[in-house]
mmCIF file of N, CA and C in Angstrom:
data_model
loop_
_atom_site.group_PDB
_atom_site.id
_atom_site.type_symbol
_atom_site.label_atom_id
_atom_site.label_comp_id
_atom_site.label_asym_id
_atom_site.label_seq_id
_atom_site.Cartn_x
_atom_site.Cartn_y
_atom_site.Cartn_z
ATOM 1 N N MET A 1 -0.364 89.751 -133.706
ATOM 2 C CA MET A 1 0.045 88.777 -132.942
ATOM 3 C C MET A 1 2.104 89.875 -132.960
ATOM 4 N N LEU A 2 2.714 89.409 -132.107
ATOM 5 C CA LEU A 2 3.507 89.667 -131.835
ATOM 6 C C LEU A 2 4.747 88.964 -132.492
ATOM 7 N N ASP A 3 5.981 88.878 -132.854
ATOM 8 C CA ASP A 3 7.274 88.134 -133.038
ATOM 9 C C ASP A 3 8.181 88.778 -132.309
ATOM 10 N N TYR A 4 8.323 87.928 -131.935
ATOM 11 C CA TYR A 4 10.013 88.699 -130.987
ATOM 12 C C TYR A 4 11.240 88.172 -131.987
ATOM 13 N N THR A 5 10.853 87.416 -133.078
ATOM 14 C CA THR A 5 12.241 87.796 -133.664
ATOM 15 C C THR A 5 12.707 87.968 -134.690
ATOM 16 N N ASP A 6 11.804 89.453 -134.340
ATOM 17 C CA ASP A 6 12.109 90.742 -135.083
ATOM 18 C C ASP A 6 12.130 91.589 -133.971
ATOM 19 N N LEU A 7 10.904 92.529 -133.684
ATOM 20 C CA LEU A 7 10.737 92.979 -131.977
ATOM 21 C C LEU A 7 11.695 92.616 -130.509
ATOM 22 N N LYS A 8 12.426 92.030 -131.123
ATOM 23 C CA LYS A 8 13.843 91.982 -129.622
ATOM 24 C C LYS A 8 14.595 92.402 -130.518
ATOM 25 N N LYS A 9 14.451 93.157 -130.789
ATOM 26 C CA LYS A 9 15.727 94.713 -131.601
ATOM 27 C C LYS A 9 15.505 95.260 -130.780
ATOM 28 N N LYS A 10 16.660 96.162 -130.058
ATOM 29 C CA LYS A 10 16.444 97.443 -129.130
ATOM 30 C C LYS A 10 16.383 98.808 -129.873
ATOM 31 N N GLU A 11 15.746 98.861 -130.751
ATOM 32 C CA GLU A 11 15.280 99.665 -131.612
ATOM 33 C C GLU A 11 14.172 100.191 -130.781
ATOM 34 N N GLY A 12 14.143 101.707 -130.795
ATOM 35 C CA GLY A 12 12.838 102.591 -129.879
ATOM 36 C C GLY A 12 12.701 102.156 -128.246
ATOM 37 N N MET A 13 14.172 101.883 -127.146
ATOM 38 C CA MET A 13 13.720 102.209 -126.444
ATOM 39 C C MET A 13 14.193 103.499 -124.983
ATOM 40 N N GLU A 14 13.490 103.563 -124.440
ATOM 41 C CA GLU A 14 13.913 104.893 -123.546
ATOM 42 C C GLU A 14 13.606 104.216 -122.197
ATOM 43 N N PRO A 15 14.271 105.134 -121.378
ATOM 44 C CA PRO A 15 14.554 105.351 -120.129
ATOM 45 C C PRO A 15 13.813 105.091 -119.748
ATOM 46 N N TRP A 16 13.568 104.214 -118.621
ATOM 47 C CA TRP A 16 12.669 104.688 -117.685
ATOM 48 C C TRP A 16 12.648 105.183 -116.196
ATOM 49 N N PRO A 17 11.685 105.052 -115.207
ATOM 50 C CA PRO A 17 11.860 106.182 -114.233
ATOM 51 C C PRO A 17 13.152 105.148 -113.090
ATOM 52 N N ALA A 18 13.542 106.004 -112.447
ATOM 53 C CA ALA A 18 15.209 105.522 -112.081
ATOM 54 C C ALA A 18 14.903 104.731 -110.659
ATOM 55 N N MET A 19 15.242 103.393 -110.472
ATOM 56 C CA MET A 19 14.677 101.867 -110.018
ATOM 57 C C MET A 19 14.569 102.948 -108.906
ATOM 58 N N LYS A 20 15.187 103.617 -108.129
ATOM 59 C CA LYS A 20 15.398 104.290 -106.405
ATOM 60 C C LYS A 20 13.524 104.888 -105.972
ATOM 61 N N GLU A 21 12.806 105.566 -107.631
ATOM 62 C CA GLU A 21 11.409 105.237 -107.614
ATOM 63 C C GLU A 21 10.780 104.815 -107.835
ATOM 64 N N LEU A 22 10.806 103.230 -108.502
ATOM 65 C CA LEU A 22 9.822 102.890 -108.412
ATOM 66 C C LEU A 22 9.702 101.293 -106.469
ATOM 67 N N PRO A 23 8.233 101.489 -106.726
ATOM 68 C CA PRO A 23 7.954 101.384 -105.166
ATOM 69 C C PRO A 23 7.546 99.671 -105.247
ATOM 70 N N PHE A 24 8.537 99.187 -106.185
ATOM 71 C CA PHE A 24 7.984 97.400 -106.026
ATOM 72 C C PHE A 24 9.619 96.962 -105.781
ATOM 73 N N ILE A 25 10.808 98.052 -106.382
ATOM 74 C CA ILE A 25 12.495 97.782 -106.240
ATOM 75 C C ILE A 25 12.548 98.513 -104.939
ATOM 76 N N ASP A 26 13.868 98.062 -104.225
ATOM 77 C CA ASP A 26 14.363 98.312 -103.303
ATOM 78 C C ASP A 26 16.505 98.144 -103.820
ATOM 79 N N VAL A 27 16.863 98.865 -104.355
ATOM 80 C CA VAL A 27 18.374 99.043 -104.574
ATOM 81 C C VAL A 27 18.645 98.542 -103.454
ATOM 82 N N LEU A 28 19.798 97.219 -103.885
ATOM 83 C CA LEU A 28 20.887 97.202 -102.298
ATOM 84 C C LEU A 28 22.061 97.092 -102.329
ATOM 85 N N GLU A 29 22.725 97.623 -104.300
ATOM 86 C CA GLU A 29 24.244 97.458 -104.028
ATOM 87 C C GLU A 29 24.346 98.143 -105.810
ATOM 88 N N GLY A 30 25.254 98.664 -106.000
ATOM 89 C CA GLY A 30 25.355 99.364 -107.002
ATOM 90 C C GLY A 30 24.038 100.663 -107.570
ATOM 91 N N ASP A 31 24.600 101.280 -109.312
ATOM 92 C CA ASP A 31 22.884 102.000 -109.584
ATOM 93 C C ASP A 31 22.950 101.694 -110.523
ATOM 94 N N PRO A 32 22.000 100.326 -111.058
ATOM 95 C CA PRO A 32 21.385 99.700 -111.866
ATOM 96 C C PRO A 32 20.769 101.146 -112.617
ATOM 97 N N GLN A 33 20.932 100.922 -113.947
ATOM 98 C CA GLN A 33 20.207 101.688 -114.709
ATOM 99 C C GLN A 33 19.766 101.053 -116.010
ATOM 100 N N HIS A 34 18.388 101.556 -116.091
ATOM 101 C CA HIS A 34 17.108 100.617 -117.054
ATOM 102 C C HIS A 34 16.593 101.585 -118.124
ATOM 103 N N LYS A 35 16.543 100.816 -118.785
ATOM 104 C CA LYS A 35 15.528 101.059 -120.212
ATOM 105 C C LYS A 35 14.539 100.411 -120.536
ATOM 106 N N GLY A 36 14.007 100.452 -121.823
ATOM 107 C CA GLY A 36 12.760 99.329 -122.100
ATOM 108 C C GLY A 36 12.245 100.121 -122.954
ATOM 109 N N ARG A 37 11.423 99.536 -123.780
ATOM 110 C CA ARG A 37 10.521 99.632 -124.419
ATOM 111 C C ARG A 37 8.882 98.759 -124.894
ATOM 112 N N PHE A 38 7.821 98.848 -124.600
ATOM 113 C CA PHE A 38 6.780 98.456 -124.211
ATOM 114 C C PHE A 38 5.976 97.952 -125.742
ATOM 115 N N ASP A 39 5.839 97.113 -125.626
ATOM 116 C CA ASP A 39 4.684 97.061 -127.152
ATOM 117 C C ASP A 39 3.643 96.450 -127.067
ATOM 118 N N VAL A 40 3.498 96.627 -125.430
ATOM 119 C CA VAL A 40 1.773 96.555 -125.476
ATOM 120 C C VAL A 40 1.672 96.961 -124.032
ATOM 121 N N GLY A 41 0.151 97.673 -123.888
ATOM 122 C CA GLY A 41 0.607 97.991 -121.913
ATOM 123 C C GLY A 41 1.459 99.479 -121.921
ATOM 124 N N GLY A 42 1.834 99.297 -121.023
ATOM 125 C CA GLY A 42 2.553 100.114 -120.157
ATOM 126 C C GLY A 42 2.590 100.398 -118.393
ATOM 127 N N PHE A 43 3.268 100.968 -117.601
ATOM 128 C CA PHE A 43 3.175 100.658 -115.904
ATOM 129 C C PHE A 43 1.620 100.802 -115.930
ATOM 130 N N GLY A 44 1.089 100.088 -115.182
ATOM 131 C CA GLY A 44 0.097 99.765 -114.430
ATOM 132 C C GLY A 44 -0.503 99.639 -115.024
ATOM 133 N N LEU A 45 -0.559 99.144 -116.393
ATOM 134 C CA LEU A 45 -1.461 97.848 -116.901
ATOM 135 C C LEU A 45 -2.214 96.901 -116.932
ATOM 136 N N ARG A 46 -3.112 96.358 -116.940
ATOM 137 C CA ARG A 46 -3.432 94.946 -116.753
ATOM 138 C C ARG A 46 -2.145 93.522 -117.738
ATOM 139 N N THR A 47 -1.669 93.975 -118.998
ATOM 140 C CA THR A 47 -1.177 93.052 -119.851
ATOM 141 C C THR A 47 -0.026 93.785 -119.809
ATOM 142 N N MET A 48 1.490 93.933 -119.301
ATOM 143 C CA MET A 48 2.298 95.061 -120.234
ATOM 144 C C MET A 48 3.667 93.470 -121.146
ATOM 145 N N ALA A 49 3.830 93.685 -122.110
ATOM 146 C CA ALA A 49 5.100 93.041 -122.998
ATOM 147 C C ALA A 49 6.008 93.640 -123.486
ATOM 148 N N GLY A 50 7.664 93.994 -123.875
ATOM 149 C CA GLY A 50 8.368 94.134 -124.535
ATOM 150 C C GLY A 50 9.519 93.695 -124.155
ATOM 151 N N VAL A 51 10.799 94.680 -124.466
ATOM 152 C CA VAL A 51 11.944 94.212 -123.911
ATOM 153 C C VAL A 51 12.696 95.195 -122.836
ATOM 154 N N TRP A 52 13.738 94.884 -122.243
ATOM 155 C CA TRP A 52 13.685 95.858 -121.591
ATOM 156 C C TRP A 52 15.782 95.681 -120.934
ATOM 157 N N GLU A 53 16.051 96.649 -120.319
ATOM 158 C CA GLU A 53 17.926 96.829 -120.930
ATOM 159 C C GLU A 53 18.642 96.651 -118.959
ATOM 160 N N CYS A 54 18.958 96.457 -118.586
ATOM 161 C CA CYS A 54 19.703 96.890 -116.722
ATOM 162 C C CYS A 54 20.616 97.204 -116.808
ATOM 163 N N THR A 55 21.626 97.531 -116.130
ATOM 164 C CA THR A 55 23.604 97.362 -116.328
ATOM 165 C C THR A 55 22.992 96.935 -114.952
ATOM 166 N N PRO A 56 24.410 96.631 -115.042
ATOM 167 C CA PRO A 56 24.468 95.188 -113.165
ATOM 168 C C PRO A 56 24.534 96.086 -112.008
ATOM 169 N N GLY A 57 23.916 95.747 -110.886
ATOM 170 C CA GLY A 57 23.833 96.369 -109.681
ATOM 171 C C GLY A 57 22.903 94.953 -109.298
ATOM 172 N N LYS A 58 22.565 95.059 -107.728
ATOM 173 C CA LYS A 58 21.857 94.485 -107.168
ATOM 174 C C LYS A 58 20.509 94.501 -106.690
ATOM 175 N N PHE A 59 19.231 94.461 -106.531
ATOM 176 C CA PHE A 59 17.926 94.901 -106.153
ATOM 177 C C PHE A 59 17.050 94.217 -106.005
ATOM 178 N N GLN A 60 16.130 94.173 -105.152
ATOM 179 C CA GLN A 60 15.417 93.572 -104.125
ATOM 180 C C GLN A 60 14.328 94.074 -104.904
ATOM 181 N N ASN A 61 13.299 92.534 -106.274
ATOM 182 C CA ASN A 61 11.948 93.380 -107.049
ATOM 183 C C ASN A 61 10.765 92.110 -106.548
ATOM 184 N N THR A 62 10.264 93.182 -105.891
ATOM 185 C CA THR A 62 8.262 92.671 -105.530
ATOM 186 C C THR A 62 7.740 92.759 -106.669
ATOM 187 N N TYR A 63 7.174 91.796 -107.043
ATOM 188 C CA TYR A 63 6.684 91.657 -108.929
ATOM 189 C C TYR A 63 5.373 92.689 -108.628
ATOM 190 N N PRO A 64 5.162 93.181 -110.051
ATOM 191 C CA PRO A 64 3.616 94.250 -109.369
ATOM 192 C C PRO A 64 2.817 93.367 -110.380
ATOM 193 N N GLY A 65 2.850 91.958 -111.117
ATOM 194 C CA GLY A 65 2.651 91.238 -111.726
ATOM 195 C C GLY A 65 3.107 89.832 -111.965
ATOM 196 N N ASP A 66 2.045 88.826 -112.303
ATOM 197 C CA ASP A 66 3.033 87.501 -113.051
ATOM 198 C C ASP A 66 3.927 87.874 -114.350
ATOM 199 N N GLU A 67 5.053 87.270 -114.199
ATOM 200 C CA GLU A 67 5.976 87.764 -115.221
ATOM 201 C C GLU A 67 6.615 86.607 -115.521
ATOM 202 N N ILE A 68 6.981 86.532 -116.703
ATOM 203 C CA ILE A 68 7.053 85.495 -117.563
ATOM 204 C C ILE A 68 8.146 86.351 -118.280
ATOM 205 N N CYS A 69 9.352 85.526 -118.132
ATOM 206 C CA CYS A 69 11.035 86.315 -119.753
ATOM 207 C C CYS A 69 11.673 85.679 -119.701
ATOM 208 N N THR A 70 12.456 85.975 -121.209
ATOM 209 C CA THR A 70 13.186 85.218 -121.851
ATOM 210 C C THR A 70 14.550 85.916 -122.079
ATOM 211 N N ILE A 71 15.749 86.139 -121.464
ATOM 212 C CA ILE A 71 17.131 86.192 -121.555
ATOM 213 C C ILE A 71 17.989 86.403 -122.658
ATOM 214 N N LEU A 72 17.804 87.637 -123.463
ATOM 215 C CA LEU A 72 18.308 87.568 -124.622
ATOM 216 C C LEU A 72 19.652 87.471 -124.601
ATOM 217 N N GLU A 73 20.460 88.491 -123.746
ATOM 218 C CA GLU A 73 22.057 88.303 -123.310
ATOM 219 C C GLU A 73 22.247 88.753 -121.859
ATOM 220 N N GLY A 74 23.097 88.799 -121.449
ATOM 221 C CA GLY A 74 24.554 88.626 -120.437
ATOM 222 C C GLY A 74 23.665 88.333 -118.830
ATOM 223 N N LYS A 75 23.866 88.234 -117.929
ATOM 224 C CA LYS A 75 24.167 87.420 -116.796
ATOM 225 C C LYS A 75 23.846 87.857 -115.688
ATOM 226 N N LEU A 76 22.340 86.998 -114.873
ATOM 227 C CA LEU A 76 22.195 87.606 -113.475
ATOM 228 C C LEU A 76 22.503 86.041 -113.118
ATOM 229 N N LYS A 77 21.777 86.399 -111.485
ATOM 230 C CA LYS A 77 21.426 85.771 -110.283
ATOM 231 C C LYS A 77 19.921 85.898 -109.421
ATOM 232 N N THR A 78 19.477 85.439 -109.080
ATOM 233 C CA THR A 78 18.176 85.266 -109.071
ATOM 234 C C THR A 78 18.199 85.287 -107.084
ATOM 235 N N ILE A 79 17.807 85.287 -106.451
ATOM 236 C CA ILE A 79 17.826 84.451 -105.122
ATOM 237 C C ILE A 79 15.476 84.832 -104.721
ATOM 238 N N ASP A 80 15.467 83.371 -104.912
ATOM 239 C CA ASP A 80 13.989 83.657 -104.626
ATOM 240 C C ASP A 80 13.316 83.392 -103.093
ATOM 241 N N GLU A 81 12.450 83.313 -103.172
ATOM 242 C CA GLU A 81 11.951 83.536 -101.662
ATOM 243 C C GLU A 81 12.179 82.307 -100.237
ATOM 244 N N ASN A 82 12.302 81.303 -100.873
ATOM 245 C CA ASN A 82 13.148 79.932 -100.089
ATOM 246 C C ASN A 82 14.475 79.796 -100.525
ATOM 247 N N GLY A 83 14.786 80.814 -100.816
ATOM 248 C CA GLY A 83 15.960 81.289 -100.477
ATOM 249 C C GLY A 83 17.323 80.280 -101.653
ATOM 250 N N LYS A 84 16.360 79.988 -102.682
ATOM 251 C CA LYS A 84 17.192 79.293 -103.518
ATOM 252 C C LYS A 84 17.867 80.230 -105.199
ATOM 253 N N LEU A 85 19.183 79.812 -105.235
ATOM 254 C CA LEU A 85 19.906 81.231 -106.142
ATOM 255 C C LEU A 85 19.126 80.315 -107.449
ATOM 256 N N HIS A 86 19.462 81.125 -108.131
ATOM 257 C CA HIS A 86 19.536 81.139 -109.838
ATOM 258 C C HIS A 86 20.067 81.227 -110.408
ATOM 259 N N GLU A 87 20.733 80.604 -111.692
ATOM 260 C CA GLU A 87 21.746 81.561 -112.682
ATOM 261 C C GLU A 87 21.539 81.244 -114.333
ATOM 262 N N TYR A 88 21.320 82.638 -114.716
ATOM 263 C CA TYR A 88 20.382 83.033 -115.802
ATOM 264 C C TYR A 88 21.124 83.686 -116.912
ATOM 265 N N GLY A 89 21.227 83.380 -118.401
ATOM 266 C CA GLY A 89 21.827 83.839 -119.090
ATOM 267 C C GLY A 89 20.634 83.583 -120.689
ATOM 268 N N PRO A 90 21.598 83.786 -121.758
ATOM 269 C CA PRO A 90 21.016 83.919 -122.978
ATOM 270 C C PRO A 90 20.142 82.607 -123.017
ATOM 271 N N GLY A 91 18.936 82.797 -123.315
ATOM 272 C CA GLY A 91 18.028 81.520 -123.948
ATOM 273 C C GLY A 91 17.159 81.156 -122.791
ATOM 274 N N ASP A 92 17.774 81.586 -121.499
ATOM 275 C CA ASP A 92 16.807 80.945 -120.469
ATOM 276 C C ASP A 92 15.585 81.349 -119.896
ATOM 277 N N ILE A 93 14.585 81.123 -119.495
ATOM 278 C CA ILE A 93 13.531 81.823 -119.061
ATOM 279 C C ILE A 93 12.933 81.843 -117.661
ATOM 280 N N PHE A 94 12.220 82.518 -117.595
ATOM 281 C CA PHE A 94 12.181 81.774 -115.904
ATOM 282 C C PHE A 94 10.753 83.187 -115.840
ATOM 283 N N TYR A 95 9.487 82.169 -114.565
ATOM 284 C CA TYR A 95 8.623 83.030 -114.198
ATOM 285 C C TYR A 95 8.834 83.377 -112.561
ATOM 286 N N ALA A 96 7.877 84.226 -112.901
ATOM 287 C CA ALA A 96 7.510 85.554 -111.167
ATOM 288 C C ALA A 96 6.315 85.336 -110.959
ATOM 289 N N ARG A 97 5.772 84.368 -109.898
ATOM 290 C CA ARG A 97 4.390 85.339 -109.603
ATOM 291 C C ARG A 97 4.045 87.125 -108.754
ATOM 292 N N LYS A 98 3.036 87.295 -108.780
ATOM 293 C CA LYS A 98 2.949 89.124 -108.489
ATOM 294 C C LYS A 98 3.041 88.849 -107.287
ATOM 295 N N GLY A 99 3.398 89.655 -106.233
ATOM 296 C CA GLY A 99 3.767 89.926 -104.888
ATOM 297 C C GLY A 99 4.968 88.732 -104.448
ATOM 298 N N GLU A 100 5.698 88.450 -105.567
ATOM 299 C CA GLU A 100 6.995 87.641 -104.993
ATOM 300 C C GLU A 100 8.070 88.107 -104.872
ATOM 301 N N VAL A 101 8.844 88.068 -103.794
ATOM 302 C CA VAL A 101 9.568 89.077 -103.495
ATOM 303 C C VAL A 101 11.227 87.894 -103.871
ATOM 304 N N VAL A 102 12.067 88.962 -105.377
ATOM 305 C CA VAL A 102 13.089 88.127 -105.187
ATOM 306 C C VAL A 102 13.949 88.839 -105.809
ATOM 307 N N THR A 103 15.941 88.440 -105.156
ATOM 308 C CA THR A 103 16.543 89.651 -105.328
ATOM 309 C C THR A 103 17.196 89.392 -106.446
ATOM 310 N N TRP A 104 17.791 90.632 -107.308
ATOM 311 C CA TRP A 104 18.376 90.076 -108.473
ATOM 312 C C TRP A 104 20.047 90.705 -108.877
ATOM 313 N N GLU A 105 20.626 90.034 -108.741
ATOM 314 C CA GLU A 105 22.543 90.598 -108.778
ATOM 315 C C GLU A 105 22.057 90.318 -110.438
ATOM 316 N N ILE A 106 22.166 91.668 -110.974
ATOM 317 C CA ILE A 106 23.348 91.397 -112.419
ATOM 318 C C ILE A 106 24.527 91.772 -112.528
ATOM 319 N N LEU A 107 25.490 90.392 -113.310
ATOM 320 C CA LEU A 107 26.738 90.797 -113.293
ATOM 321 C C LEU A 107 26.886 90.875 -114.629
ATOM 322 N N GLU A 108 26.874 90.860 -115.645
ATOM 323 C CA GLU A 108 26.928 91.551 -117.479
ATOM 324 C C GLU A 108 25.422 92.121 -117.382
ATOM 325 N N THR A 109 25.249 93.169 -117.972
ATOM 326 C CA THR A 109 24.037 93.825 -118.283
ATOM 327 C C THR A 109 23.057 92.885 -119.389
ATOM 328 N N ILE A 110 21.890 92.802 -119.078
ATOM 329 C CA ILE A 110 21.036 92.547 -118.917
ATOM 330 C C ILE A 110 20.023 92.274 -120.146
ATOM 331 N N TYR A 111 19.074 92.416 -121.189
ATOM 332 C CA TYR A 111 18.969 92.346 -122.302
ATOM 333 C C TYR A 111 17.180 91.026 -122.458
ATOM 334 N N LYS A 112 16.721 91.972 -121.736
ATOM 335 C CA LYS A 112 15.062 90.226 -121.659
ATOM 336 C C LYS A 112 13.486 91.100 -122.352
ATOM 337 N N VAL A 113 13.165 90.182 -122.885
ATOM 338 C CA VAL A 113 11.909 90.142 -123.524
ATOM 339 C C VAL A 113 11.170 89.944 -121.942
ATOM 340 N N PHE A 114 10.225 90.187 -121.928
ATOM 341 C CA PHE A 114 8.922 90.465 -121.037
ATOM 342 C C PHE A 114 7.488 90.294 -121.561
ATOM 343 N N TYR A 115 6.417 89.458 -120.535
ATOM 344 C CA TYR A 115 5.633 89.752 -120.405
ATOM 345 C C TYR A 115 4.469 89.576 -118.415
ATOM 346 N N ILE A 116 4.021 90.139 -118.916
ATOM 347 C CA ILE A 116 3.630 90.619 -117.345
ATOM 348 C C ILE A 116 2.131 90.777 -117.354
ATOM 349 N N HIS A 117 1.196 90.354 -116.509
ATOM 350 C CA HIS A 117 -0.032 90.192 -116.606
ATOM 351 C C HIS A 117 -0.214 90.952 -114.921
ATOM 352 N N ASP A 118 -1.190 91.973 -114.314
ATOM 353 C CA ASP A 118 -1.415 92.007 -112.980
ATOM 354 C C ASP A 118 -3.266 92.158 -113.161
ATOM 355 N N PRO A 119 -3.469 90.831 -112.954
ATOM 356 C CA PRO A 119 -5.151 90.799 -112.851
ATOM 357 C C PRO A 119 -6.022 91.575 -112.168
ATOM 358 N N ASP A 120 -5.315 92.233 -111.114
ATOM 359 C CA ASP A 120 -5.352 92.887 -110.084
ATOM 360 C C ASP A 120 -5.532 94.813 -110.829
ATOM 361 N N ALA A 121 -5.016 95.260 -112.119
ATOM 362 C CA ALA A 121 -5.192 96.230 -112.610
ATOM 363 C C ALA A 121 -6.026 96.611 -113.155
ATOM 364 N N GLU A 122 -6.805 98.060 -113.035
ATOM 365 C CA GLU A 122 -8.364 97.826 -113.840
ATOM 366 C C GLU A 122 -8.367 98.514 -114.764
ATOM 367 N N GLN A 123 -6.701 99.238 -115.410
ATOM 368 C CA GLN A 123 -7.040 99.541 -116.903
ATOM 369 C C GLN A 123 -6.477 98.227 -117.561
ATOM 370 N N LEU A 124 -7.385 98.295 -119.368
ATOM 371 C CA LEU A 124 -6.995 97.593 -119.647
ATOM 372 C C LEU A 124 -6.240 97.933 -120.404
ATOM 373 N N SER A 125 -4.970 97.050 -121.384
ATOM 374 C CA SER A 125 -4.035 97.502 -121.983
ATOM 375 C C SER A 125 -4.249 97.576 -123.198
ATOM 376 N N GLU A 126 -3.529 98.669 -124.227
ATOM 377 C CA GLU A 126 -3.980 98.990 -125.753
ATOM 378 C C GLU A 126 -3.719 97.551 -126.411
ATOM 379 N N GLU A 127 -4.090 98.152 -127.373
ATOM 380 C CA GLU A 127 -3.852 96.409 -128.217
ATOM 381 C C GLU A 127 -2.344 96.770 -129.165
ATOM 382 N N ALA A 128 -1.961 95.487 -129.645
ATOM 383 C CA ALA A 128 -0.487 95.449 -129.916
ATOM 384 C C ALA A 128 0.247 96.251 -130.818
ATOM 385 N N ALA A 129 0.958 96.906 -131.296
ATOM 386 C CA ALA A 129 1.553 97.461 -131.424
ATOM 387 C C ALA A 129 1.759 97.571 -133.076
#
């Protein structure tokens, strides 16, 4: 079992590939920088869980898997496929399905806990750390 009461700490976070290099991200404004830590899985695996931080900027995200996340720090706005504006801050939780296209505008550096499941990925994830 993973307990994010303790695991939400930023220890062990590493820079992730530049957003402009990720096939599911289209940077629209600014130069958002991100880093994270996988506690389960990793890029391209069926199950991924961990923490992620990103600096301000605006980008379109085509979700590579079903994701639920909890915002721990910062502020952001999203616009979903139906054009609905959502505003999130610490304590807020949201879900997006695989393939959903969502525009993110990060207003203050965000830090979140995430869980992503890609039912189409062939490789299973490693056991929890």
